[in-house]
Amino acid sequence: MVSLKLDGLGARYGRKTIFSDVTTPELEGGCLTALIGANAAGKSTLFRRIAGQISGAGTVRLSGAQRAELRYMPQDTSTSAALTVYEAIVLALKQDSHSWRLERSELAAVDGILRALKIEDLAFRQLGELSGGQRQLVSIAQTLVCRPRIVLMDEPTSALDLYRQFEVLELLQEYARSSGAVVLLALHDLNQVLRYCETALALRNGTLEAVGRTQSILDSALLRRLYGVEARFETCSRGFPIMVVDGIEAAA
């Protein structure tokens, strides 16, 4: 069983504290976990802290996985590299390798992730020629091609059209189930969180406001604290929970 646990995590930029004392129960693999919160709540910095890109207080504890099996996809996927899509995915696959020799199994992995994301037609396009949505799909391919056990993705659907958003979320959900990986996604669309993420972490002003089963922690009071909106939760005709925003909180 793969799991991720945060113990007293903190991070600062200079004298400014971004978040402090972020402690979670064990976040188990096999399902999607959402990281939610308003802009500047500290979500991207938390990802960077977990990924080891910045230092700070506390400990990131991995069970059933090594640090080398963690992959982080940042929010900004722009690049100036003069590479084709295929080359970029191969580089991501080989980033921890001591050899550039490509085995048949590795070529099959690259072909497989291109096929899974339905971007085979982009394989020999230059990265600089791609649209924002296409570049985001390539970044997802780069993140998943080595089948990591811990996956951190910062707004992985932000540049995608509606069809592609749901396609990617279903792919990530199936990846988590089939691999047993911990998959942590920063998402702004809370209806997608309700639909696809079994657990959620809520950040507010650098503090972990809530953590637990998504449908247990997401309520009107939490959304008022996180986003300053008046919202309610209902169940649609197909049995899915949905959030309806009635307006901005008067005091916000």
Backbone as CSV, one residue per row, in Angstrom:
resi,resn,N_x,N_y,N_z,CA_x,CA_y,CA_z,C_x,C_y,C_z
1,MET,0.837,-1.198,0.000,0.000,0.000,0.000,0.876,1.253,0.000
2,VAL,0.607,2.147,-0.933,1.343,3.407,-1.009,0.582,4.466,-0.230
3,SER,1.311,5.289,0.520,0.661,6.378,1.235,1.624,7.549,1.390
4,LEU,1.042,8.699,1.630,1.780,9.948,1.835,1.256,10.593,3.108
5,LYS,2.169,11.008,3.979,1.767,11.663,5.222,2.631,12.897,5.432
6,LEU,1.998,13.997,5.794,2.703,15.244,6.064,2.680,15.509,7.563
7,ASP,3.866,15.783,8.123,3.991,16.033,9.562,4.581,17.422,9.800
8,GLY,3.737,18.356,10.221,4.208,19.679,10.614,4.912,20.450,9.514
9,LEU,4.457,20.303,8.273,5.146,20.935,7.150,4.989,22.449,7.175
10,GLY,6.088,23.134,6.846,6.073,24.581,6.748,6.960,25.041,5.619
11,ALA,6.742,26.272,5.144,7.577,26.849,4.090,7.522,28.362,4.189
12,ARG,8.654,28.986,3.850,8.759,30.443,3.871,9.453,30.917,2.604
13,TYR,9.113,32.114,2.177,9.882,32.819,1.164,10.441,34.069,1.838
14,GLY,11.746,34.049,2.124,12.316,35.145,2.893,11.716,35.167,4.285
15,ARG,11.173,36.326,4.668,10.544,36.448,5.979,9.064,36.096,5.971
16,LYS,8.519,35.862,4.787,7.081,35.611,4.676,6.777,34.124,4.818
17,THR,5.940,33.765,5.782,5.492,32.391,5.960,4.374,32.102,4.973
18,ILE,4.536,31.071,4.159,3.520,30.697,3.174,2.512,29.733,3.798
19,PHE,3.011,28.760,4.527,2.132,27.879,5.307,2.936,27.308,6.455
20,SER,2.244,26.822,7.458,2.933,26.261,8.620,2.103,25.151,9.236
21,ASP,2.811,24.203,9.851,2.204,23.110,10.608,1.121,22.371,9.827
22,VAL,1.407,22.048,8.558,0.464,21.251,7.761,0.692,19.783,8.092
23,THR,-0.272,19.197,8.767,-0.197,17.804,9.200,-1.430,17.068,8.697
24,THR,-1.219,15.899,8.091,-2.336,15.127,7.557,-2.315,13.704,8.105
25,PRO,-3.446,13.029,8.064,-3.408,11.577,8.252,-2.749,10.957,7.028
26,GLU,-2.567,9.658,7.010,-2.000,9.003,5.837,-2.974,9.129,4.670
27,LEU,-2.484,9.680,3.571,-3.269,9.786,2.345,-2.965,8.545,1.518
28,GLU,-3.932,7.655,1.426,-3.685,6.358,0.804,-3.831,6.414,-0.702
29,GLY,-3.074,5.537,-1.377,-3.131,5.442,-2.819,-4.393,4.732,-3.283
30,GLY,-4.587,4.736,-4.606,-5.726,4.046,-5.190,-6.886,4.942,-5.539
31,CYS,-6.811,6.215,-5.164,-7.890,7.157,-5.466,-7.297,8.545,-5.657
32,LEU,-8.123,9.462,-6.151,-7.683,10.837,-6.321,-7.941,11.630,-5.044
33,THR,-6.973,12.466,-4.690,-7.112,13.382,-3.561,-6.989,14.803,-4.089
34,ALA,-7.907,15.669,-3.706,-7.902,17.055,-4.167,-7.247,17.963,-3.144
35,LEU,-6.528,18.953,-3.638,-6.014,20.051,-2.821,-6.762,21.295,-3.273
36,ILE,-7.566,21.872,-2.375,-8.406,23.002,-2.754,-8.072,24.218,-1.894
37,GLY,-8.491,25.365,-2.375,-8.260,26.615,-1.657,-8.210,27.760,-2.636
38,ALA,-8.383,28.962,-2.136,-8.385,30.152,-2.980,-6.992,30.423,-3.546
39,ASN,-6.923,31.329,-4.510,-5.626,31.754,-5.033,-4.751,32.274,-3.888
40,ALA,-3.457,31.950,-3.940,-2.480,32.387,-2.943,-2.683,31.751,-1.574
41,ALA,-3.436,30.648,-1.520,-3.609,29.945,-0.244,-2.366,29.157,0.147
42,GLY,-1.478,28.890,-0.834,-0.265,28.128,-0.552,-0.209,26.772,-1.236
43,LYS,-1.128,26.506,-2.154,-1.206,25.176,-2.776,0.047,24.836,-3.590
44,SER,0.462,25.752,-4.457,1.642,25.467,-5.286,2.892,25.316,-4.436
45,THR,3.022,26.138,-3.412,4.188,26.042,-2.530,4.174,24.729,-1.756
46,LEU,3.000,24.274,-1.358,2.902,22.984,-0.670,3.364,21.863,-1.586
47,PHE,2.954,21.902,-2.841,3.424,20.896,-3.795,4.948,20.926,-3.908
48,ARG,5.516,22.118,-4.021,6.971,22.237,-4.169,7.691,21.733,-2.912
49,ARG,7.078,21.964,-1.752,7.665,21.485,-0.504,7.627,19.958,-0.454
50,ILE,6.508,19.361,-0.843,6.392,17.896,-0.855,7.386,17.298,-1.847
51,ALA,7.544,17.961,-3.000,8.431,17.459,-4.051,9.901,17.666,-3.725
52,GLY,10.200,18.410,-2.649,11.579,18.633,-2.262,12.265,19.752,-3.017
53,GLN,11.503,20.586,-3.715,12.090,21.702,-4.458,12.439,22.873,-3.545
54,ILE,11.778,22.956,-2.413,12.116,23.959,-1.408,12.192,23.268,-0.053
55,SER,12.921,23.876,0.862,13.077,23.297,2.193,12.139,23.986,3.166
56,GLY,12.037,23.415,4.353,11.178,23.998,5.370,10.995,23.044,6.519
57,ALA,10.217,23.473,7.485,9.972,22.655,8.673,9.164,21.412,8.313
58,GLY,9.244,20.422,9.186,8.389,19.249,9.052,8.975,18.152,8.185
59,THR,8.180,17.092,8.020,8.632,15.887,7.333,7.572,15.386,6.365
60,VAL,8.031,14.982,5.180,7.187,14.292,4.204,7.477,12.805,4.330
61,ARG,6.488,12.026,4.706,6.675,10.593,4.922,6.007,9.797,3.799
62,LEU,6.793,8.979,3.115,6.284,8.110,2.060,6.306,6.672,2.549
63,SER,5.251,5.948,2.267,5.200,4.530,2.598,4.885,3.758,1.320
64,GLY,5.666,2.733,1.050,5.447,1.935,-0.155,5.989,2.573,-1.407
65,ALA,6.755,3.654,-1.267,7.331,4.343,-2.421,8.617,5.027,-2.021
66,GLN,9.505,5.203,-2.989,10.744,5.933,-2.781,10.603,7.351,-3.318
67,ARG,11.460,8.247,-2.857,11.434,9.629,-3.333,11.561,9.703,-4.856
68,ALA,12.355,8.794,-5.443,12.547,8.791,-6.898,11.280,8.419,-7.643
69,GLU,10.300,7.865,-6.935,9.040,7.477,-7.579,7.975,8.569,-7.475
70,LEU,8.386,9.760,-7.055,7.481,10.906,-6.962,7.669,11.800,-8.188
71,ARG,6.566,12.241,-8.774,6.611,13.162,-9.905,5.678,14.339,-9.636
72,TYR,6.172,15.532,-9.974,5.430,16.776,-9.738,5.245,17.516,-11.058
73,MET,4.001,17.835,-11.385,3.684,18.630,-12.575,3.254,20.014,-12.119
74,PRO,4.079,21.049,-12.384,3.722,22.407,-11.936,2.596,22.999,-12.770
75,GLN,2.072,24.101,-12.285,0.980,24.775,-12.983,1.446,25.362,-14.313
76,ASP,2.635,25.933,-14.336,3.179,26.536,-15.551,3.884,25.459,-16.359
77,THR,3.302,25.089,-17.504,3.885,24.042,-18.337,4.535,24.606,-19.601
78,SER,4.751,25.915,-19.648,5.386,26.520,-20.813,6.851,26.083,-20.885
79,THR,7.398,26.087,-22.097,8.786,25.666,-22.282,9.368,26.332,-23.518
80,SER,10.665,26.509,-23.509,11.361,27.038,-24.681,12.263,25.976,-25.296
81,ALA,12.170,24.743,-24.807,13.035,23.667,-25.296,12.711,23.338,-26.752
82,ALA,13.745,23.161,-27.553,13.570,22.825,-28.972,13.497,21.306,-29.119
83,LEU,12.395,20.741,-28.665,12.197,19.298,-28.676,10.869,18.959,-29.322
84,THR,10.772,17.753,-29.859,9.465,17.252,-30.264,8.757,16.702,-29.034
85,VAL,7.484,16.476,-29.171,6.706,15.896,-28.074,7.281,14.537,-27.687
86,TYR,7.604,13.719,-28.669,8.137,12.389,-28.390,9.449,12.480,-27.610
87,GLU,10.329,13.374,-28.045,11.613,13.545,-27.359,11.420,14.017,-25.923
88,ALA,10.468,14.926,-25.724,10.219,15.450,-24.374,9.729,14.349,-23.437
89,ILE,8.898,13.460,-23.943,8.380,12.371,-23.107,9.483,11.349,-22.833
90,VAL,10.322,11.076,-23.829,11.459,10.178,-23.607,12.389,10.745,-22.538
91,LEU,12.662,12.043,-22.594,13.525,12.671,-21.596,12.934,12.535,-20.192
92,ALA,11.623,12.718,-20.088,10.968,12.571,-18.782,11.092,11.139,-18.276
93,LEU,10.975,10.181,-19.181,11.083,8.780,-18.801,12.490,8.431,-18.315
94,LYS,13.498,9.044,-18.935,14.883,8.690,-18.647,15.561,9.627,-17.650
95,GLN,14.800,10.528,-17.009,15.435,11.557,-16.200,16.231,11.008,-15.020
96,ASP,15.870,9.847,-14.514,16.615,9.261,-13.394,17.497,8.099,-13.833
97,SER,17.625,7.927,-15.145,18.387,6.797,-15.657,19.854,7.181,-15.851
98,HIS,20.725,6.181,-15.748,22.146,6.398,-15.986,22.529,6.045,-17.424
99,SER,21.542,5.629,-18.206,21.788,5.250,-19.590,20.722,5.853,-20.491
100,TRP,21.148,6.287,-21.669,20.197,6.829,-22.643,19.731,5.766,-23.622
101,ARG,20.171,4.548,-23.438,19.719,3.457,-24.292,18.237,3.191,-24.024
102,LEU,17.445,3.123,-25.078,16.007,2.908,-24.940,15.666,1.440,-25.166
103,GLU,15.060,0.838,-24.165,14.587,-0.530,-24.295,13.224,-0.547,-25.002
104,ARG,12.885,-1.714,-25.532,11.583,-1.829,-26.197,10.434,-1.499,-25.249
105,SER,10.592,-1.899,-23.987,9.537,-1.641,-23.001,9.361,-0.150,-22.759
106,GLU,10.463,0.605,-22.843,10.395,2.049,-22.646,9.736,2.730,-23.843
107,LEU,10.082,2.289,-25.033,9.413,2.818,-26.221,7.927,2.504,-26.172
108,ALA,7.589,1.315,-25.690,6.176,0.944,-25.565,5.460,1.830,-24.549
109,ALA,6.182,2.203,-23.477,5.585,3.082,-22.463,5.291,4.458,-23.045
110,VAL,6.211,4.997,-23.857,5.989,6.301,-24.492,4.808,6.218,-25.459
111,ASP,4.797,5.177,-26.288,3.684,5.010,-27.226,2.365,4.840,-26.477
112,GLY,2.417,4.128,-25.360,1.205,3.873,-24.592,0.609,5.125,-23.982
113,ILE,1.452,6.009,-23.431,0.903,7.224,-22.814,0.411,8.192,-23.869
114,LEU,1.064,8.238,-25.035,0.549,9.052,-26.136,-0.831,8.567,-26.546
115,ARG,-0.984,7.253,-26.603,-2.263,6.658,-27.002,-3.333,6.900,-25.935
116,ALA,-2.948,6.741,-24.662,-3.918,6.916,-23.576,-4.480,8.333,-23.544
117,LEU,-3.628,9.324,-23.851,-4.063,10.725,-23.841,-4.550,11.194,-25.212
118,LYS,-4.528,10.267,-26.193,-5.019,10.551,-27.555,-4.281,11.725,-28.187
119,ILE,-2.947,11.707,-28.037,-2.128,12.762,-28.633,-1.050,12.167,-29.537
120,GLU,-1.331,10.987,-30.105,-0.359,10.381,-31.009,-0.021,11.298,-32.177
121,ASP,-1.007,12.096,-32.614,-0.786,12.970,-33.763,0.172,14.123,-33.456
122,LEU,0.449,14.338,-32.169,1.368,15.412,-31.775,2.807,14.916,-31.618
123,ALA,3.037,13.622,-31.747,4.309,13.017,-31.359,5.526,13.714,-31.950
124,PHE,5.449,14.133,-33.199,6.631,14.710,-33.839,6.460,16.195,-34.140
125,ARG,5.546,16.813,-33.393,5.419,18.267,-33.412,6.407,18.869,-32.423
126,GLN,6.889,20.076,-32.713,7.744,20.796,-31.781,6.906,21.332,-30.621
127,LEU,7.474,21.306,-29.412,6.750,21.808,-28.245,6.311,23.257,-28.439
128,GLY,7.156,24.054,-29.065,6.839,25.463,-29.258,5.681,25.723,-30.194
129,GLU,5.265,24.709,-30.946,4.154,24.858,-31.879,2.796,24.561,-31.259
130,LEU,2.807,24.066,-30.028,1.571,23.553,-29.421,0.756,24.660,-28.768
131,SER,-0.553,24.434,-28.695,-1.430,25.314,-27.930,-1.239,25.046,-26.443
132,GLY,-1.803,25.904,-25.608,-1.684,25.708,-24.164,-2.287,24.392,-23.710
133,GLY,-3.438,24.038,-24.263,-4.073,22.782,-23.892,-3.261,21.578,-24.321
134,GLN,-2.709,21.632,-25.545,-1.872,20.535,-26.024,-0.622,20.396,-25.166
135,ARG,-0.035,21.534,-24.795,1.171,21.488,-23.955,0.855,20.880,-22.594
136,GLN,-0.327,21.164,-22.073,-0.704,20.597,-20.777,-0.860,19.079,-20.882
137,LEU,-1.422,18.590,-21.978,-1.551,17.152,-22.172,-0.182,16.485,-22.269
138,VAL,0.762,17.154,-22.926,2.123,16.616,-23.008,2.750,16.560,-21.618
139,SER,2.532,17.574,-20.797,3.070,17.577,-19.435,2.487,16.440,-18.603
140,ILE,1.212,16.162,-18.808,0.597,15.022,-18.117,1.260,13.725,-18.569
141,ALA,1.508,13.607,-19.879,2.196,12.425,-20.401,3.591,12.299,-19.800
142,GLN,4.317,13.408,-19.709,5.661,13.384,-19.121,5.626,12.952,-17.658
143,THR,4.580,13.346,-16.957,4.454,13.013,-15.536,4.147,11.542,-15.327
144,LEU,3.315,10.969,-16.183,2.822,9.600,-15.961,3.614,8.517,-16.666
145,VAL,4.460,8.887,-17.629,5.081,7.865,-18.470,5.916,6.864,-17.688
146,CYS,6.526,7.292,-16.582,7.346,6.368,-15.786,6.528,5.667,-14.692
147,ARG,5.208,5.855,-14.732,4.290,5.230,-13.770,4.723,5.484,-12.321
148,PRO,4.747,6.750,-11.918,5.169,7.093,-10.553,4.190,6.594,-9.505
149,ARG,4.673,6.436,-8.291,3.837,5.967,-7.177,3.228,7.127,-6.400
150,ILE,3.839,8.306,-6.513,3.310,9.522,-5.903,3.231,10.572,-7.013
151,VAL,2.025,11.110,-7.253,1.814,12.065,-8.342,1.243,13.357,-7.764
152,LEU,1.909,14.476,-8.041,1.434,15.793,-7.638,1.182,16.594,-8.911
153,MET,-0.039,17.084,-9.102,-0.369,17.856,-10.300,-1.069,19.147,-9.898
154,ASP,-0.480,20.265,-10.318,-1.001,21.580,-9.969,-1.898,22.082,-11.102
155,GLU,-3.191,22.028,-10.897,-4.198,22.454,-11.874,-3.977,21.788,-13.235
156,PRO,-4.064,20.462,-13.295,-3.762,19.745,-14.537,-4.796,19.911,-15.641
157,THR,-5.957,20.488,-15.339,-7.004,20.646,-16.360,-7.271,22.107,-16.708
158,SER,-6.468,23.030,-16.202,-6.786,24.462,-16.322,-6.819,24.962,-17.760
159,ALA,-6.027,24.353,-18.661,-5.964,24.830,-20.051,-6.783,23.972,-21.002
160,LEU,-7.517,22.996,-20.471,-8.216,22.039,-21.318,-9.673,22.422,-21.542
161,ASP,-10.204,22.020,-22.705,-11.629,22.223,-22.941,-12.423,21.230,-22.085
162,LEU,-13.728,21.405,-22.042,-14.566,20.642,-21.110,-14.466,19.141,-21.339
163,TYR,-14.487,18.714,-22.597,-14.387,17.287,-22.901,-13.062,16.727,-22.386
164,ARG,-11.964,17.435,-22.686,-10.651,16.966,-22.289,-10.479,16.958,-20.777
165,GLN,-11.107,17.912,-20.069,-11.022,17.924,-18.612,-11.543,16.622,-18.035
166,PHE,-12.731,16.219,-18.479,-13.323,14.991,-17.943,-12.560,13.760,-18.413
167,GLU,-12.054,13.787,-19.636,-11.261,12.675,-20.147,-10.013,12.474,-19.299
168,VAL,-9.317,13.573,-18.991,-8.094,13.492,-18.186,-8.399,13.047,-16.763
169,LEU,-9.449,13.578,-16.157,-9.787,13.185,-14.789,-10.149,11.703,-14.709
170,GLU,-10.838,11.197,-15.719,-11.161,9.771,-15.722,-9.898,8.931,-15.914
171,LEU,-8.978,9.403,-16.751,-7.710,8.696,-16.934,-6.919,8.671,-15.626
172,LEU,-6.851,9.818,-14.933,-6.115,9.881,-13.671,-6.767,9.007,-12.602
173,GLN,-8.085,8.994,-12.579,-8.796,8.147,-11.621,-8.476,6.677,-11.874
174,GLU,-8.487,6.272,-13.127,-8.176,4.884,-13.468,-6.712,4.569,-13.177
175,TYR,-5.819,5.539,-13.424,-4.402,5.327,-13.115,-4.215,5.083,-11.617
176,ALA,-4.855,5.886,-10.796,-4.739,5.705,-9.346,-5.254,4.331,-8.926
177,ARG,-6.394,3.933,-9.477,-6.979,2.642,-9.108,-6.104,1.477,-9.540
178,SER,-5.595,1.532,-10.764,-4.852,0.394,-11.306,-3.447,0.293,-10.742
179,SER,-2.830,1.420,-10.411,-1.445,1.409,-9.930,-1.331,1.460,-8.414
180,GLY,-2.414,1.890,-7.743,-2.352,2.073,-6.296,-1.608,3.320,-5.883
181,ALA,-1.329,4.216,-6.844,-0.556,5.419,-6.567,-1.358,6.450,-5.782
182,VAL,-0.642,7.283,-5.027,-1.228,8.478,-4.429,-1.230,9.559,-5.513
183,VAL,-2.394,10.084,-5.844,-2.517,11.117,-6.870,-3.189,12.336,-6.240
184,LEU,-2.412,13.398,-6.076,-2.876,14.617,-5.411,-2.983,15.727,-6.451
185,LEU,-4.182,16.287,-6.610,-4.458,17.271,-7.652,-4.942,18.577,-7.039
186,ALA,-4.346,19.693,-7.439,-4.899,21.000,-7.088,-5.950,21.343,-8.130
187,LEU,-7.183,21.540,-7.682,-8.297,21.800,-8.597,-9.129,22.962,-8.072
188,HIS,-9.682,23.743,-9.012,-10.567,24.836,-8.636,-12.045,24.491,-8.847
189,ASP,-12.332,23.577,-9.768,-13.721,23.208,-10.044,-14.182,22.204,-8.985
190,LEU,-14.970,22.683,-8.034,-15.353,21.822,-6.910,-16.360,20.754,-7.309
191,ASN,-17.092,20.954,-8.394,-17.961,19.884,-8.870,-17.137,18.728,-9.421
192,GLN,-16.005,19.029,-10.031,-15.098,17.963,-10.451,-14.469,17.277,-9.240
193,VAL,-14.155,18.049,-8.226,-13.638,17.459,-6.987,-14.655,16.491,-6.396
194,LEU,-15.909,16.914,-6.330,-16.960,16.060,-5.787,-17.144,14.788,-6.606
195,ARG,-16.985,14.910,-7.908,-17.227,13.788,-8.811,-16.083,12.772,-8.800
196,TYR,-14.846,13.253,-8.724,-13.718,12.362,-8.964,-12.808,12.108,-7.765
197,CYS,-12.820,12.954,-6.763,-11.832,12.858,-5.677,-12.474,12.326,-4.404
198,GLU,-11.973,11.216,-3.916,-12.540,10.604,-2.714,-12.169,11.379,-1.463
199,THR,-10.971,11.959,-1.442,-10.532,12.719,-0.280,-10.086,14.111,-0.711
200,ALA,-10.011,15.019,0.245,-9.640,16.398,-0.071,-8.910,17.039,1.090
201,LEU,-7.997,17.969,0.743,-7.323,18.828,1.703,-7.698,20.254,1.350
202,ALA,-8.045,21.048,2.346,-8.436,22.438,2.121,-7.454,23.373,2.810
203,LEU,-6.804,24.236,2.027,-5.863,25.224,2.561,-6.514,26.596,2.606
204,ARG,-6.270,27.316,3.691,-6.773,28.681,3.826,-5.708,29.532,4.508
205,ASN,-5.211,30.524,3.789,-4.193,31.430,4.343,-3.025,30.683,4.978
206,GLY,-2.564,29.627,4.287,-1.407,28.896,4.773,-1.666,27.917,5.888
207,THR,-2.937,27.659,6.171,-3.305,26.725,7.236,-4.188,25.632,6.663
208,LEU,-3.962,24.395,7.100,-4.821,23.304,6.671,-6.146,23.418,7.412
209,GLU,-7.162,23.845,6.679,-8.475,24.110,7.272,-9.278,22.835,7.497
210,ALA,-9.131,21.868,6.587,-9.887,20.618,6.711,-9.209,19.547,5.872
211,VAL,-9.348,18.284,6.290,-8.852,17.146,5.529,-9.741,15.954,5.844
212,GLY,-10.078,15.176,4.806,-10.925,14.013,5.028,-11.665,13.615,3.771
213,ARG,-12.685,12.776,3.957,-13.510,12.365,2.824,-14.158,13.598,2.207
214,THR,-14.110,13.704,0.899,-14.554,14.915,0.209,-15.972,15.308,0.583
215,GLN,-16.883,14.372,0.504,-18.288,14.706,0.754,-18.561,14.969,2.227
216,SER,-17.615,14.600,3.090,-17.790,14.883,4.518,-17.312,16.284,4.875
217,ILE,-16.227,16.738,4.242,-15.674,18.042,4.644,-16.215,19.208,3.823
218,LEU,-16.653,18.936,2.577,-17.152,20.033,1.744,-18.574,20.392,2.156
219,ASP,-18.729,21.560,2.748,-20.051,22.039,3.109,-20.092,23.559,2.946
220,SER,-21.246,24.124,3.161,-21.427,25.566,2.942,-20.511,26.390,3.831
221,ALA,-20.329,25.966,5.070,-19.488,26.729,6.000,-18.040,26.738,5.543
222,LEU,-17.528,25.598,5.060,-16.146,25.539,4.592,-15.948,26.439,3.376
223,LEU,-16.892,26.416,2.441,-16.750,27.249,1.242,-16.841,28.727,1.587
224,ARG,-17.592,29.048,2.596,-17.663,30.448,3.040,-16.303,30.881,3.582
225,ARG,-15.640,30.005,4.342,-14.340,30.348,4.895,-13.255,30.371,3.816
226,LEU,-13.297,29.428,2.901,-12.249,29.331,1.884,-12.357,30.399,0.809
227,TYR,-13.584,30.606,0.323,-13.766,31.420,-0.877,-14.642,32.655,-0.691
228,GLY,-15.317,32.760,0.454,-16.206,33.890,0.665,-17.444,33.854,-0.202
229,VAL,-17.971,32.654,-0.469,-19.179,32.515,-1.281,-20.262,31.806,-0.473
230,GLU,-21.498,32.103,-0.832,-22.638,31.382,-0.276,-22.995,30.270,-1.251
231,ALA,-22.885,29.030,-0.789,-23.094,27.891,-1.673,-23.899,26.812,-0.944
232,ARG,-24.507,25.954,-1.740,-25.249,24.823,-1.180,-24.949,23.584,-2.009
233,PHE,-25.245,22.432,-1.439,-24.971,21.156,-2.093,-26.277,20.409,-2.300
234,GLU,-26.454,19.897,-3.508,-27.638,19.134,-3.853,-27.212,17.857,-4.561
235,THR,-28.176,16.991,-4.833,-27.914,15.760,-5.559,-28.670,15.806,-6.873
236,CYS,-27.952,15.561,-7.971,-28.598,15.628,-9.284,-29.435,14.374,-9.526
237,SER,-30.146,14.331,-10.653,-31.049,13.223,-10.959,-30.314,11.896,-11.140
238,ARG,-28.996,11.945,-11.389,-28.210,10.722,-11.545,-27.490,10.335,-10.257
239,GLY,-27.762,11.061,-9.190,-27.203,10.710,-7.892,-25.868,11.320,-7.573
240,PHE,-25.350,12.223,-8.426,-24.067,12.866,-8.166,-24.267,14.124,-7.325
241,PRO,-23.402,14.357,-6.333,-23.490,15.604,-5.566,-23.013,16.771,-6.424
242,ILE,-23.678,17.906,-6.322,-23.277,19.097,-7.064,-23.314,20.303,-6.135
243,MET,-22.454,21.262,-6.430,-22.404,22.499,-5.671,-23.051,23.606,-6.495
244,VAL,-23.876,24.413,-5.838,-24.516,25.555,-6.477,-24.120,26.800,-5.685
245,VAL,-23.501,27.766,-6.357,-23.118,29.018,-5.712,-24.258,30.016,-5.886
246,ASP,-24.772,30.522,-4.762,-25.876,31.477,-4.794,-25.387,32.922,-4.873
247,GLY,-24.165,33.153,-4.440,-23.652,34.510,-4.512,-22.428,34.690,-3.642
248,ILE,-21.909,35.905,-3.671,-20.764,36.260,-2.850,-21.220,36.610,-1.446
249,GLU,-20.474,36.138,-0.462,-20.816,36.439,0.923,-20.838,37.946,1.125
250,ALA,-21.828,38.428,1.798,-22.037,39.878,1.961,-20.813,40.560,2.554
251,ALA,-20.137,39.907,3.499,-19.007,40.523,4.191,-17.703,40.402,3.419
252,ALA,-17.716,39.622,2.304,-16.467,39.377,1.561,-16.089,40.604,0.742
